[in-house]
CSV table of C-alpha atoms in Angstrom, one decimal:
chain,number,residue,atom,x,y,z
Q,1,MET,CA,-3.6,-4.6,-16.7
Q,2,ALA,CA,-3.0,-2.5,-13.6
Q,3,VAL,CA,-0.6,-3.9,-11.0
Q,4,LEU,CA,-0.4,-2.7,-7.4
Q,5,ASN,CA,3.1,-1.3,-6.7
Q,6,LEU,CA,3.7,-2.1,-3.0
Q,7,GLU,CA,7.0,-0.1,-3.0
Q,8,LYS,CA,5.0,3.1,-3.5
Q,9,ILE,CA,3.0,2.4,-0.3
Q,10,LYS,CA,6.2,1.5,1.6
Q,11,ASP,CA,8.0,4.6,0.3
Q,12,LEU,CA,5.2,7.0,1.3
Q,13,ARG,CA,5.1,5.4,4.8
Q,14,LYS,CA,8.8,5.9,5.2
Q,15,GLU,CA,8.6,9.5,3.8
Q,16,LYS,CA,6.2,10.3,6.6
Q,17,LYS,CA,8.5,8.5,9.1
Q,18,LEU,CA,5.9,6.1,10.1
Q,19,SER,CA,6.5,2.5,11.3
Q,20,GLN,CA,4.3,-0.3,10.0
Q,21,GLU,CA,2.8,-0.4,13.5
Q,22,GLU,CA,1.9,3.3,13.4
Q,23,LEU,CA,0.3,3.1,10.0
Q,24,ALA,CA,-1.5,-0.1,10.9
Q,25,GLU,CA,-3.0,1.6,13.9
Q,26,LEU,CA,-3.9,4.7,11.9
Q,27,LEU,CA,-5.7,2.6,9.3
Q,28,GLY,CA,-7.6,0.5,11.9
Q,29,PHE,CA,-5.7,-2.8,11.4
Q,30,LYS,CA,-6.0,-5.1,14.5
Q,31,SER,CA,-2.3,-5.8,14.5
Q,32,ILE,CA,1.0,-4.9,12.8
Q,33,TYR,CA,1.1,-8.5,11.5
Q,34,SER,CA,-2.0,-7.9,9.4
Q,35,TYR,CA,-0.6,-4.8,7.9
Q,36,ASN,CA,2.9,-6.3,7.4
Q,37,ARG,CA,1.6,-9.2,5.4
Q,38,LYS,CA,-0.2,-6.8,3.0
Q,39,GLU,CA,2.7,-4.4,2.6
Q,40,LEU,CA,4.9,-7.5,1.8
Q,41,GLY,CA,2.4,-8.7,-0.8
Q,42,HIS,CA,1.4,-12.0,1.0
Q,43,VAL,CA,-2.2,-10.7,1.4
Q,44,LYS,CA,-3.9,-8.3,-1.0
Q,45,PHE,CA,-5.1,-4.8,0.1
Q,46,SER,CA,-8.8,-4.4,-0.2
Q,47,ALA,CA,-10.2,-1.5,-2.3
Q,48,ASP,CA,-11.3,0.2,0.9
Q,49,GLU,CA,-7.9,-0.1,2.4
Q,50,LEU,CA,-6.2,1.3,-0.7
Q,51,HIS,CA,-8.8,4.2,-0.7
Q,52,ALA,CA,-7.9,4.9,3.0
Q,53,LEU,CA,-4.2,4.8,2.2
Q,54,ALA,CA,-4.7,7.3,-0.7
Q,55,ASN,CA,-6.7,9.6,1.5
Q,56,PHE,CA,-4.2,9.4,4.3
Q,57,PHE,CA,-1.2,10.1,2.0
Q,58,LYS,CA,-3.3,12.7,0.0
Q,59,VAL,CA,-2.6,10.9,-3.4
Q,60,PRO,CA,-5.1,9.6,-5.9
Q,61,SER,CA,-5.8,5.9,-5.6
Q,62,GLU,CA,-4.4,5.4,-9.1
Q,63,TYR,CA,-1.0,6.5,-7.7
Q,64,PHE,CA,-0.4,3.0,-6.3
Q,65,PHE,CA,-0.9,1.2,-9.6
Q,66,GLU,CA,1.2,0.7,-12.7
Q,67,GLN,CA,0.1,-0.3,-16.1
Q,68,GLU,CA,1.5,-3.6,-17.2
Q,69,VAL,CA,1.5,-4.6,-20.8
Q,70,ALA,CA,1.3,-8.2,-21.8
Q,71,LYS,CA,4.5,-9.5,-23.3
Q,72,ASN,CA,2.8,-10.5,-26.6
Q,73,ALA,CA,1.0,-7.1,-26.9
Q,74,THR,CA,2.2,-4.6,-29.5
């Protein structure tokens, strides 16, 4: 199962020296609050938003995900 790694998004934002407010504006969010709730994991990013983030940071969309193996899987 693929799991979104929010730290990767946050790390890329900080690497580019962008505030949450600046990235929210660049991505077309109506407020920093909307973006902040997504980066903190309170609200999920949509597929379109993840695609926009990947394009902005010039990484493949898969970059934001990690494979998680079920505990009972071998």
